[in-house]
Short mmCIF file of C-alpha atoms and ligand atoms in Angstrom, two decimals:
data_model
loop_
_atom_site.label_atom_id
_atom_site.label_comp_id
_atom_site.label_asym_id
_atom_site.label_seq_id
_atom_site.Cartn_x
_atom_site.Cartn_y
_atom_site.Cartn_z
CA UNK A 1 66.32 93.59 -106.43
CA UNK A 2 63.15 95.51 -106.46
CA UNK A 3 59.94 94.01 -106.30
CA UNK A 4 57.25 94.64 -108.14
CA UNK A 5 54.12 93.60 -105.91
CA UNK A 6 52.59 96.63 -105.26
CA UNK A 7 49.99 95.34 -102.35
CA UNK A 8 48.04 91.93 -102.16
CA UNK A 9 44.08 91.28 -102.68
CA UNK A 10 42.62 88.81 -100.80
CA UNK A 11 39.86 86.92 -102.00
CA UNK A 12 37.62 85.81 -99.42
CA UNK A 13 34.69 83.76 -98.51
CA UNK A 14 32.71 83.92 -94.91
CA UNK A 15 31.97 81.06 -93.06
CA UNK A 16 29.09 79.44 -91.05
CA UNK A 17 29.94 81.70 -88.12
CA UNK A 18 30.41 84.91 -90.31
CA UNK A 19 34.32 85.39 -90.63
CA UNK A 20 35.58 86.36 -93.72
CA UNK A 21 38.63 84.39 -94.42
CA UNK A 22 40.74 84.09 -97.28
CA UNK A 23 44.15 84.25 -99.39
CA UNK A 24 45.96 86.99 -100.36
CA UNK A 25 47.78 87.13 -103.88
CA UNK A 26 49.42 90.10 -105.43
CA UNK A 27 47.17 92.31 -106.83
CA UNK A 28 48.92 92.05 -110.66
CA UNK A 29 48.28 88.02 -110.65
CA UNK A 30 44.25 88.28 -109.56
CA UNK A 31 43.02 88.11 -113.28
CA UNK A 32 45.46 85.28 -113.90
CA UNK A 33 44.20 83.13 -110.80
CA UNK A 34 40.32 84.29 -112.10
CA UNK A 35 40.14 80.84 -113.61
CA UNK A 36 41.47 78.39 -111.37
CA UNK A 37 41.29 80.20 -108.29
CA UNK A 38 43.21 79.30 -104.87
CA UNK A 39 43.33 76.06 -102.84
CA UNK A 40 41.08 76.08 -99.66
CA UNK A 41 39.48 73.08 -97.33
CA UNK A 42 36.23 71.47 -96.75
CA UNK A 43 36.41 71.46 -92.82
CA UNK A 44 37.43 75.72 -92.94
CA UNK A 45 33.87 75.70 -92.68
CA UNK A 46 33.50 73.79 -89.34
CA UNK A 47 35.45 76.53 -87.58
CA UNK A 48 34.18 78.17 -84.70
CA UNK A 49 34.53 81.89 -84.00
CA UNK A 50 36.76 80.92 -81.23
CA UNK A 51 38.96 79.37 -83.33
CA UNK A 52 39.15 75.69 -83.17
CA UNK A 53 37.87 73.24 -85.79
CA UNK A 54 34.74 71.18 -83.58
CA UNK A 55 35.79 67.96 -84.12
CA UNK A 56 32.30 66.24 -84.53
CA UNK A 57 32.53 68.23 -88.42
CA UNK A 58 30.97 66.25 -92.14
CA UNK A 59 34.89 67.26 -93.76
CA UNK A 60 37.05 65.80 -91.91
CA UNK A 61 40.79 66.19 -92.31
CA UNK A 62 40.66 65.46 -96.26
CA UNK A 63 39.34 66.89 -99.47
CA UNK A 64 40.22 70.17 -101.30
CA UNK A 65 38.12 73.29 -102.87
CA UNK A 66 38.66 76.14 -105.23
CA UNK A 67 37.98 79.08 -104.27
CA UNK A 68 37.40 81.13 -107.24
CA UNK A 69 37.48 85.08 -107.15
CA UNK A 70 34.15 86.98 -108.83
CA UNK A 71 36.46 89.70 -110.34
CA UNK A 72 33.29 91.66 -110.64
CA UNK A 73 32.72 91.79 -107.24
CA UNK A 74 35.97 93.42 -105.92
CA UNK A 75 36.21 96.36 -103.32
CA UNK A 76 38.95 98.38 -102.94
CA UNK A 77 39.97 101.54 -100.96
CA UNK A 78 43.52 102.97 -99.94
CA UNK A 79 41.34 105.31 -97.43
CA UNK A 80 41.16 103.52 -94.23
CA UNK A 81 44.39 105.03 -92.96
CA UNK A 82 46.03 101.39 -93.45
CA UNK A 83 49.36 101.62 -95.22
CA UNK A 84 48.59 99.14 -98.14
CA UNK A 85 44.76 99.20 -99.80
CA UNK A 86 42.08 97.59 -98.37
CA UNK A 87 41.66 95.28 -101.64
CA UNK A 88 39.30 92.43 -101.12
CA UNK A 89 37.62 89.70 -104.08
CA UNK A 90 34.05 88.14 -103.24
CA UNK A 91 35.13 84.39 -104.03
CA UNK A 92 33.10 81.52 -104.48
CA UNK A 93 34.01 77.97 -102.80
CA UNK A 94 33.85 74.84 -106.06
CA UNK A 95 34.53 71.83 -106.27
CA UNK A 96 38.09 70.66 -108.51
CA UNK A 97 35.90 70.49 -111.12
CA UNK A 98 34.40 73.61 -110.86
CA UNK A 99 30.72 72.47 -109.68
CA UNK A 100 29.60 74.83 -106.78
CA UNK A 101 29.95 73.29 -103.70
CA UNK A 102 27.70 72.84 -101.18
CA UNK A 103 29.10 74.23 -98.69
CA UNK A 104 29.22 77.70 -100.30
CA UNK A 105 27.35 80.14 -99.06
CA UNK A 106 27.52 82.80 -101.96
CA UNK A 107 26.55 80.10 -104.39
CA UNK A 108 23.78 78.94 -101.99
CA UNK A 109 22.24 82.67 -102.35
CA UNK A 110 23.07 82.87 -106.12
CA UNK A 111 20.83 79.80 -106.34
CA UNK A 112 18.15 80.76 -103.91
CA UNK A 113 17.83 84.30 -105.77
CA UNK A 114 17.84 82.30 -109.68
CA UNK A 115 15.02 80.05 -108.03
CA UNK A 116 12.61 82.77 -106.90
CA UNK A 117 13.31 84.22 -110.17
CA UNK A 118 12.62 80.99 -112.46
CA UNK A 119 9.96 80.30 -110.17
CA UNK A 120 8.01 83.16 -109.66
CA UNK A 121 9.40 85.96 -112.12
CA UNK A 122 10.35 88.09 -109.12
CA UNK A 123 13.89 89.27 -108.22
CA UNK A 124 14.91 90.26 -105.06
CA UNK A 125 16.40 93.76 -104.18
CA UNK A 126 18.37 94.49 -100.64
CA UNK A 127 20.38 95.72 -98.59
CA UNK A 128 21.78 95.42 -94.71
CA UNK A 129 21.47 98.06 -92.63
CA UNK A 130 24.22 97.65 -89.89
CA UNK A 131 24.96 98.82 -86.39
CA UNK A 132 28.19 98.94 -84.23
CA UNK A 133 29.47 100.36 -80.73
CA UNK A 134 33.18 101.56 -80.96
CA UNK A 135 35.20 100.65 -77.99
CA UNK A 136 38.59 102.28 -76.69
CA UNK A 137 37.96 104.95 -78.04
CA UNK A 138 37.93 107.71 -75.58
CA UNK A 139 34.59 109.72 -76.84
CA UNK A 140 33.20 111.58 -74.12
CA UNK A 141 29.36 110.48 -73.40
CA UNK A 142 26.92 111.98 -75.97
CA UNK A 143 23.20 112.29 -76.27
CA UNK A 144 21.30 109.62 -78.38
CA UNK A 145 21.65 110.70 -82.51
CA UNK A 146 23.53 113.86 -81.02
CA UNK A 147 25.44 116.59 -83.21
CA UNK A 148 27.74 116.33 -80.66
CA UNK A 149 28.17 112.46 -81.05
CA UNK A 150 28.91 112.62 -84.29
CA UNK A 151 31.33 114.87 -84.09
CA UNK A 152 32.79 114.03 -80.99
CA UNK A 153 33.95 110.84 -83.47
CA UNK A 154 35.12 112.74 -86.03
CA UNK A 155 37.02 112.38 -88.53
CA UNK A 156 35.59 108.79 -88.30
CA UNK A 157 32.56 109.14 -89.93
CA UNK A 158 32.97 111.01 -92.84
CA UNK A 159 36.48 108.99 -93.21
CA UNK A 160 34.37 105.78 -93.11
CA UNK A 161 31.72 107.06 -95.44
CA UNK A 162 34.43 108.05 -98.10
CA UNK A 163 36.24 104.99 -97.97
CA UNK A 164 32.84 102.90 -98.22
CA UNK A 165 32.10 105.07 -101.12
CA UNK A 166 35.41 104.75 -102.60
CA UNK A 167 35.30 101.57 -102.38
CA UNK A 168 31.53 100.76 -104.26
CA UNK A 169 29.38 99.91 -101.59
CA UNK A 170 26.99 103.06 -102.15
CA UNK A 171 26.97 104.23 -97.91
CA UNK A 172 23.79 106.43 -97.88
CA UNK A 173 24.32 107.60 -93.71
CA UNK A 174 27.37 106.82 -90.97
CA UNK A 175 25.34 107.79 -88.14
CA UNK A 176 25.16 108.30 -84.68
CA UNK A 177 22.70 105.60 -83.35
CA UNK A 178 20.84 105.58 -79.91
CA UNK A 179 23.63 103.10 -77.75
CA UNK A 180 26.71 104.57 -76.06
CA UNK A 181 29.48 105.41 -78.76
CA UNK A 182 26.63 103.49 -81.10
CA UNK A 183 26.48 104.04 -84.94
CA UNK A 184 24.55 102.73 -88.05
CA UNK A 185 25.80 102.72 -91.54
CA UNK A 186 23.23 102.42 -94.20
CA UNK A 187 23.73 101.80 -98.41
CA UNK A 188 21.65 101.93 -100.96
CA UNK A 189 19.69 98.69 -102.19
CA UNK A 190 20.82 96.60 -104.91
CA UNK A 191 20.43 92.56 -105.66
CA UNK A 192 21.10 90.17 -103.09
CA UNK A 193 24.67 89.23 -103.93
CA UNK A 194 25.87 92.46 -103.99
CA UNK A 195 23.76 93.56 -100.82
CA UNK A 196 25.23 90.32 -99.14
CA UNK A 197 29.12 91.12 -100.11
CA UNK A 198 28.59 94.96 -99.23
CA UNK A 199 27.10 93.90 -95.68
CA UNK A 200 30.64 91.77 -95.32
CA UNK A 201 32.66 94.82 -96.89
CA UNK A 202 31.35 97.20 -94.46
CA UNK A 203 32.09 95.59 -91.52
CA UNK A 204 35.96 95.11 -92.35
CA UNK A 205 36.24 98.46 -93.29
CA UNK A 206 34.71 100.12 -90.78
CA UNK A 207 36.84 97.53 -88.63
CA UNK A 208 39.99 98.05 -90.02
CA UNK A 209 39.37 102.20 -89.72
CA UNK A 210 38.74 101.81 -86.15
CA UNK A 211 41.30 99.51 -85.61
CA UNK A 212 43.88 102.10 -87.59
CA UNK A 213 42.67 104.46 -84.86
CA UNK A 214 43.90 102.49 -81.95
CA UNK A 215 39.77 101.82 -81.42
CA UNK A 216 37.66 98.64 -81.87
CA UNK A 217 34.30 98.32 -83.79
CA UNK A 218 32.13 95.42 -82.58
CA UNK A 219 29.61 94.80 -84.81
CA UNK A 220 28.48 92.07 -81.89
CA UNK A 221 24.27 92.41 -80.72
CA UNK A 222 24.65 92.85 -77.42
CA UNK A 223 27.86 94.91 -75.86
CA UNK A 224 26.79 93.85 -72.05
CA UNK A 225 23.14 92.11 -71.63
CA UNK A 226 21.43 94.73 -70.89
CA UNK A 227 23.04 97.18 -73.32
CA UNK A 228 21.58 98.50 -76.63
CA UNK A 229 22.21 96.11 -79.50
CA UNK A 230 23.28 96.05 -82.76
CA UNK A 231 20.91 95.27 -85.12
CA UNK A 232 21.25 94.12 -88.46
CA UNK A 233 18.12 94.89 -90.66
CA UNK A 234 17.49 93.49 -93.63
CA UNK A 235 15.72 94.98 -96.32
CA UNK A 236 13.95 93.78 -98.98
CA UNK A 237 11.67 94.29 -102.39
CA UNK A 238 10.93 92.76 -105.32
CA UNK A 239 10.98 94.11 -109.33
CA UNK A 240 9.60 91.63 -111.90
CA UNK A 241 11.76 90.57 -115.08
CA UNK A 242 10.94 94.19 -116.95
CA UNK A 243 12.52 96.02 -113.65
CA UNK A 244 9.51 97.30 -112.35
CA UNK A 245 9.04 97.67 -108.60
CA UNK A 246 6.17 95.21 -107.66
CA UNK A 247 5.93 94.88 -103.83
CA UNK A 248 3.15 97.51 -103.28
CA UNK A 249 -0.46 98.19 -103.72
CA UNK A 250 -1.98 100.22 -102.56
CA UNK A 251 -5.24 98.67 -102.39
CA UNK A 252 -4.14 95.75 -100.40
CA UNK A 253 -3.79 95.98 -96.64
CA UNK A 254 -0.28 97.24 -95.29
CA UNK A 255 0.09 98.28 -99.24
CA UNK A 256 1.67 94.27 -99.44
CA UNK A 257 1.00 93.59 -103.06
CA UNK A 258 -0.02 90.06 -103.67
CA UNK A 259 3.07 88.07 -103.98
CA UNK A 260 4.95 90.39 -101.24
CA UNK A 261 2.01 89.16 -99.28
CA UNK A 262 2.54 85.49 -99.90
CA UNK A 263 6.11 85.89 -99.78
CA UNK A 264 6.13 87.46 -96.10
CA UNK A 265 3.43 84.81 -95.10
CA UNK A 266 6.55 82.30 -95.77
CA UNK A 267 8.86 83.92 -93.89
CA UNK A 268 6.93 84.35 -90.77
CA UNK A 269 6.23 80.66 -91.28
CA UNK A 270 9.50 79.12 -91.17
CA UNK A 271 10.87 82.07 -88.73
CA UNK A 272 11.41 80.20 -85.90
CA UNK A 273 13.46 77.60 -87.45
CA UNK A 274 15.48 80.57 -89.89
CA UNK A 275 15.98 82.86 -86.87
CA UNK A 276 19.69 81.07 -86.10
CA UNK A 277 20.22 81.41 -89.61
CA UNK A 278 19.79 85.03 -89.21
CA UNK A 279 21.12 85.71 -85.47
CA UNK A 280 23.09 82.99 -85.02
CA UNK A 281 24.98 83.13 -81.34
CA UNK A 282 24.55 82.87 -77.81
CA UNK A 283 24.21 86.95 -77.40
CA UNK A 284 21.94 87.21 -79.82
CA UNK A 285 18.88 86.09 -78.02
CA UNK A 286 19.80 88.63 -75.55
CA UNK A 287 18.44 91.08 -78.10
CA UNK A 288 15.75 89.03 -79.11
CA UNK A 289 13.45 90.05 -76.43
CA UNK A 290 10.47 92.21 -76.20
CA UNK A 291 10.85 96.43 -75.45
CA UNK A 292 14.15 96.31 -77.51
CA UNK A 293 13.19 97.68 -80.70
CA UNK A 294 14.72 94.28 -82.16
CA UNK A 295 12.05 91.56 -82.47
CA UNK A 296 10.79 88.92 -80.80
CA UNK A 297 7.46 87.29 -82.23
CA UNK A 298 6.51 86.37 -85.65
CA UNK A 299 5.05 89.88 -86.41
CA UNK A 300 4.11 91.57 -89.41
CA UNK A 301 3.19 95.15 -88.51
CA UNK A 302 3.51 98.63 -90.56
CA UNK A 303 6.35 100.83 -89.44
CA UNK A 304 6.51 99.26 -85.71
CA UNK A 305 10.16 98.15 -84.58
CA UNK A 306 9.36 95.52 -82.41
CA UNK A 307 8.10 93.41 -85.41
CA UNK A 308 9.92 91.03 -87.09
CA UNK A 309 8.98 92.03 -90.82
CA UNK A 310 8.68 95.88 -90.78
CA UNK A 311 6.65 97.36 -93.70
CA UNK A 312 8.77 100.55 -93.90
CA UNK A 313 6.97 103.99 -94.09
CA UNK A 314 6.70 105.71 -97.73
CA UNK A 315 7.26 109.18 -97.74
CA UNK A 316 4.97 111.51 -100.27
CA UNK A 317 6.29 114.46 -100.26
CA UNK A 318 6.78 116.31 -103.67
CA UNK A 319 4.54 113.24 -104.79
CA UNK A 320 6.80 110.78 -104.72
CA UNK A 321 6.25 107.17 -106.26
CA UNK A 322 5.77 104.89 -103.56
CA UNK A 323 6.67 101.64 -105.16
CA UNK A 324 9.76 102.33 -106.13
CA UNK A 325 10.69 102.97 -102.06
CA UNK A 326 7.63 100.36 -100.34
CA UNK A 327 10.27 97.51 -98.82
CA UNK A 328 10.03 95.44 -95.69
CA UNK A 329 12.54 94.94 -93.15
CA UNK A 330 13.60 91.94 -91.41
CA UNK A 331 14.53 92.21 -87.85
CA UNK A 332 15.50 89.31 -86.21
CA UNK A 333 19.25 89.37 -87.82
CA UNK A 334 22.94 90.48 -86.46
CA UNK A 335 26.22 90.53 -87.75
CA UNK A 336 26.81 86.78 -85.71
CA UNK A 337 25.41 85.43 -88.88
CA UNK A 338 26.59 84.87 -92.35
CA UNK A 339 24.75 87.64 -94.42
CA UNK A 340 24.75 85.39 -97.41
CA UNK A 341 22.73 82.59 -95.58
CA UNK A 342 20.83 84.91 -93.80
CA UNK A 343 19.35 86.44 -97.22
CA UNK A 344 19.51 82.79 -98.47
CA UNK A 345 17.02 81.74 -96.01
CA UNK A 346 14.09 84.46 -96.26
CA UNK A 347 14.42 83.95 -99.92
CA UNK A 348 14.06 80.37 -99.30
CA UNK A 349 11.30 80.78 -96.83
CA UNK A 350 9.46 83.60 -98.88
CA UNK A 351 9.58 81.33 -102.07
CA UNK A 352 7.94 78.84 -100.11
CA UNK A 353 5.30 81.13 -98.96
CA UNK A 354 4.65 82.09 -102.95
CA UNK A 355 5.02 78.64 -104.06
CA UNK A 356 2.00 77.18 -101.29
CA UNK A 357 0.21 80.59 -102.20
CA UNK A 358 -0.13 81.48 -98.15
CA UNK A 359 -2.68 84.30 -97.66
CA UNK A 360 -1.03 87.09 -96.43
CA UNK A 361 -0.06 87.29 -92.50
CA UNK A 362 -2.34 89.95 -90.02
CA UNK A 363 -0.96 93.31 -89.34
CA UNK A 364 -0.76 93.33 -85.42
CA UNK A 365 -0.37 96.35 -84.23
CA UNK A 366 0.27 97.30 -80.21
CA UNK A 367 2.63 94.86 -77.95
CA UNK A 368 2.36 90.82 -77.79
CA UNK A 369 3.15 90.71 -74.46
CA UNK A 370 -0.19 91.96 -73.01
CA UNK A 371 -1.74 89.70 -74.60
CA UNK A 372 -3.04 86.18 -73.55
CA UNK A 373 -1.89 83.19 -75.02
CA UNK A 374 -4.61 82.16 -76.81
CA UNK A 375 -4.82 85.74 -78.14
CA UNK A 376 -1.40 85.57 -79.63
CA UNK A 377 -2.13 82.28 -81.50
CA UNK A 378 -4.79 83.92 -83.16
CA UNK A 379 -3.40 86.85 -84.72
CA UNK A 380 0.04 84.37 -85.07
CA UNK A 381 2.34 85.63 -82.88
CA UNK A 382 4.31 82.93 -81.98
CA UNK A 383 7.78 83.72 -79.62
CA UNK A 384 11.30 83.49 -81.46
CA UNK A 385 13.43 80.57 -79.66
CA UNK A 386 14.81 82.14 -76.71
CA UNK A 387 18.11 80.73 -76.34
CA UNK A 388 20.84 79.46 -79.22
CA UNK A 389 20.10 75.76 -78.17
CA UNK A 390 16.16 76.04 -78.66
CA UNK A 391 16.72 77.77 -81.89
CA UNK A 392 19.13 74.72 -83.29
CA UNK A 393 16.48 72.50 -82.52
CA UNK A 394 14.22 74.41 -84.02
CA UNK A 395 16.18 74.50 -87.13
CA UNK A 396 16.35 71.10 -86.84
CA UNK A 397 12.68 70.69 -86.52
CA UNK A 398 11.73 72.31 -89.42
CA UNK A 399 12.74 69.21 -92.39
CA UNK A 400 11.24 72.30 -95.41
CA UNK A 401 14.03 74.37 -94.01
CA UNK A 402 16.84 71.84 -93.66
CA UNK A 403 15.50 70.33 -96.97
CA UNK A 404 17.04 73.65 -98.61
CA UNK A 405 20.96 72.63 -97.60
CA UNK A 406 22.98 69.90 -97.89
CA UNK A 407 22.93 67.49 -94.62
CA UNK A 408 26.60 68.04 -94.34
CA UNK A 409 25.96 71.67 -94.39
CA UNK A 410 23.19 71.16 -91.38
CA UNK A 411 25.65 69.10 -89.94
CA UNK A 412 28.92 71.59 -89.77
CA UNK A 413 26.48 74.65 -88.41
CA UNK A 414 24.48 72.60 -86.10
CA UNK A 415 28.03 71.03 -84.88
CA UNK A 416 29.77 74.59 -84.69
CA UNK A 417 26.49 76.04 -82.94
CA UNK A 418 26.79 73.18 -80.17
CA UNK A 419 30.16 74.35 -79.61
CA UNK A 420 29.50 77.79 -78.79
CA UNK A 421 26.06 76.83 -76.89
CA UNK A 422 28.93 74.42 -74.78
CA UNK A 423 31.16 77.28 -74.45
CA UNK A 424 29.04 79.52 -73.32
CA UNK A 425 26.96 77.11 -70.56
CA UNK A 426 29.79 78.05 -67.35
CA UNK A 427 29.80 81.80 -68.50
CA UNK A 428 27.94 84.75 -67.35
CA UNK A 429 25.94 86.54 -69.51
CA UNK A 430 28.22 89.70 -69.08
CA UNK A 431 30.85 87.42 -69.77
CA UNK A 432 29.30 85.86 -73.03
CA UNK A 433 28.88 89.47 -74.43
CA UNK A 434 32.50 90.86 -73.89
CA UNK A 435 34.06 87.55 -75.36
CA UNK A 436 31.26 88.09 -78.65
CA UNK A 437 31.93 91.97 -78.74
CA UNK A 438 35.93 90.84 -78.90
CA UNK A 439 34.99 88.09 -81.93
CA UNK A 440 32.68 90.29 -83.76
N1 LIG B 501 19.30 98.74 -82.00
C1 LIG B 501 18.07 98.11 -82.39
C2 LIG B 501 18.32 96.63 -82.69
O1 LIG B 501 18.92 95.99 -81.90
C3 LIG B 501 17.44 98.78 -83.59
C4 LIG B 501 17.12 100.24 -83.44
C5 LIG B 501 16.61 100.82 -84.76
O2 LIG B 501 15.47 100.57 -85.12
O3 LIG B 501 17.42 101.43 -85.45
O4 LIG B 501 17.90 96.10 -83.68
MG1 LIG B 502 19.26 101.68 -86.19
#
């Protein structure tokens, strides 16, 4: 007998510790299963990324979910040399009943992005720019941005742009980026679901093409400690309920318009506590430090890449319209967090910026560290937790931030952070960043 599944789709969901997971069905049945979904578990989300379930978790052994597929957000591409299509379904976690549950992290950014919107009138527009190193791979060493780097990799870029394409994540650039065997893949903006499920489609593909190379991409911010890292930077703007572009004026310092103002003023607020939201592991405060073009103070500044929030430069030429390109950039992420909470928390923090009216934060431009203390408070530069365990507690310090989430929620990441902070207390820091670069 012949049968007639032609390949499977997997509908997925990514956890507290950013691995997308899911179930696979055959690709004829995913309309069918649109409704009811697939059977998952409470306590999937109390996995580390090494593995294990940490035992102090909320879920426990019991309980059941849906999870549902969003059969409008499905990416497929038969391009990244694998013999069956990449075919993936964005999926959101419910309850039996079909309530969101808590635990979600999709539905937690759905309702973040409906509340600055019912709130405030403003929707937000992103997208994740993402960087990689490729490992076992055999290039030869390459300039920084080189010709010759990018085509000492091919066909992998252009192969990874057209599958990215092909498969509806609009990739704007596969570049070459400054680390060894370094790249960056860019896409064009859109709303925050779709920027978050692109950010997670990107990475498996450009994983899987690697991997279907005999190579590994590590999407992981630091490769050794004192390597280049990957970024992941997080762009964002705002157009009002008519679709017009309303984060810049140009009359208002930095060109912030009002609400982009009060908005940023939240996130630098509640950055400390967000910033294991958004760079969530034990490697990623090795790229949180000053003279490493990540970020490492709460820092607005225009166009400077040590800042945290990065007004991004508008280019005039052929008299372009600036406010249709004015966005800011958040720093202080990397691909060790879940891009859906990530975007989940700025909009959280920003709404509470708009929502207590916070005047806008000082542009600060030049380094933080050469300046004295008292200096720094001033102007509000305040240091980003320096290790994974000072930024949990920091999380946990902050009762606006944790007053977002579900306890259980705090409880799972804060019990699954602990874990890897434990794991990682007997290791070296050169050892910490090969087992990440392996995970990630
Ligand atoms: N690789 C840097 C980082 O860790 C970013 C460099 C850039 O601005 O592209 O974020
Ligand atoms: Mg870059």
């Amino acid at each position: 007998m012949t049968s007639t599944i032609d390949h499977l789709v997997s509908i997925v969901t990514t956890d507290l510790v950013s691995i997308t997971r899911g179930r696979p069905l055959p690709s004829q049945s995913i309309e069918k299963s649109a409704a009811t979904g697939v059977g998952w578990v409470p306590a999937n989300l109390s996995l580390t990324p090494f593995g294990g379930i940490v035992s102090e978790n909320p879920w426990g052994s019991s309980g059941d979910l849906r999870l549902l597929p969003d059969t409008s957000a499905r990416y497929t591409t038969d391009l990244t040399g694998s013999p069956t299509p990449f075919d993936v379904v964005m999926g959101d976690l419910v309850e039996l009943d079909g309530r969101p549950w808590s635990g979600c992290t999709r539905s937690l950014l759905k309702s973040a992005a409906e509340d600055l919107k019912r709130e405030t009138g403003l929707s937000v527009i992103a997208t994740f720019e993402q960087e990689f190193r490729l490992f076992d791979c055999g290039l030869p060493e390459a300039h920084p941005f080189s010709l010759s780097a990018l085509r000492a990799a091919d066909p992998f870029p252009a192969r990874l742009f057209a599958a990215l394409e092909q498969a509806g994540v609009s990739p704007e650039m596969v570049l070459a980026e400054y680390g060894e065997n370094q790249f960056e893949i860019t896409n064009g903006p859109t709303d925050a679901i779709s920027a978050a499920d692109r950010a997670v489609v990107i990475r498996e593909v450009t994983r899987e093409m690697a991997r279907n190379l005999g190579w590994r991409a590590s999407f992981s911010p630091k490769s050794a400690p004192d390597a280049v890292g990957n970024g992941v930077h997080i762009h964002f703007s705002f157009v009002d309920s008519a679709g017009k572009a309303v984060t810049y004026d140009a009359t208002r310092p930095g060109g912030l318009s009002a609400d982009a103002g009060a908005f940023c003023a939240g996130v630098l607020k509640h950055l400390p506590a967000i910033t294991v939201l958004t760079a969530s592991s034990v490697p990623s405060f090795y790229r949180l430090k000053p003279h490493n073009w990540s970020s490492s103070y709460t820092w607005l500044a225009q166009q400077d890449r040590e800042a945290s929030l990065r007004i991004c430069p508008i280019v005039s030429i052929g008299g372009r319209d600036p406010s249709r390109q004015f966005n800011i950039e958040y720093r202080v992420a990397d691909a060790t967090s879940n891009p859906y909470l990530a975007l989940t928390s700025i909009v959280r923090a920003g709404l509470e910026g708009l929502k207590e009216r916070i005047s806008d934060p000082p542009l600060f431009s030049g380094d933080p560290e050469t300046l004295a203390e008292a200096e720094r408070e001033k102007l509000g530069l305040r240091r980003l937790p320096l290790t994974l365990e000072d930024a949990v507690e920091a999380l946990k310090a902050d009762r606006t931030v944790t007053s977002w989430f579900d306890p259980a929620l705090i409880e799972s990441f804060v019990g699954v952070k602990s874990a890897e902070v434990e794991r990682a207390r007997s290791m070296t820091p050169e050892d910490v960043c090969s087992l990440y670069g392996k995970l990630y």
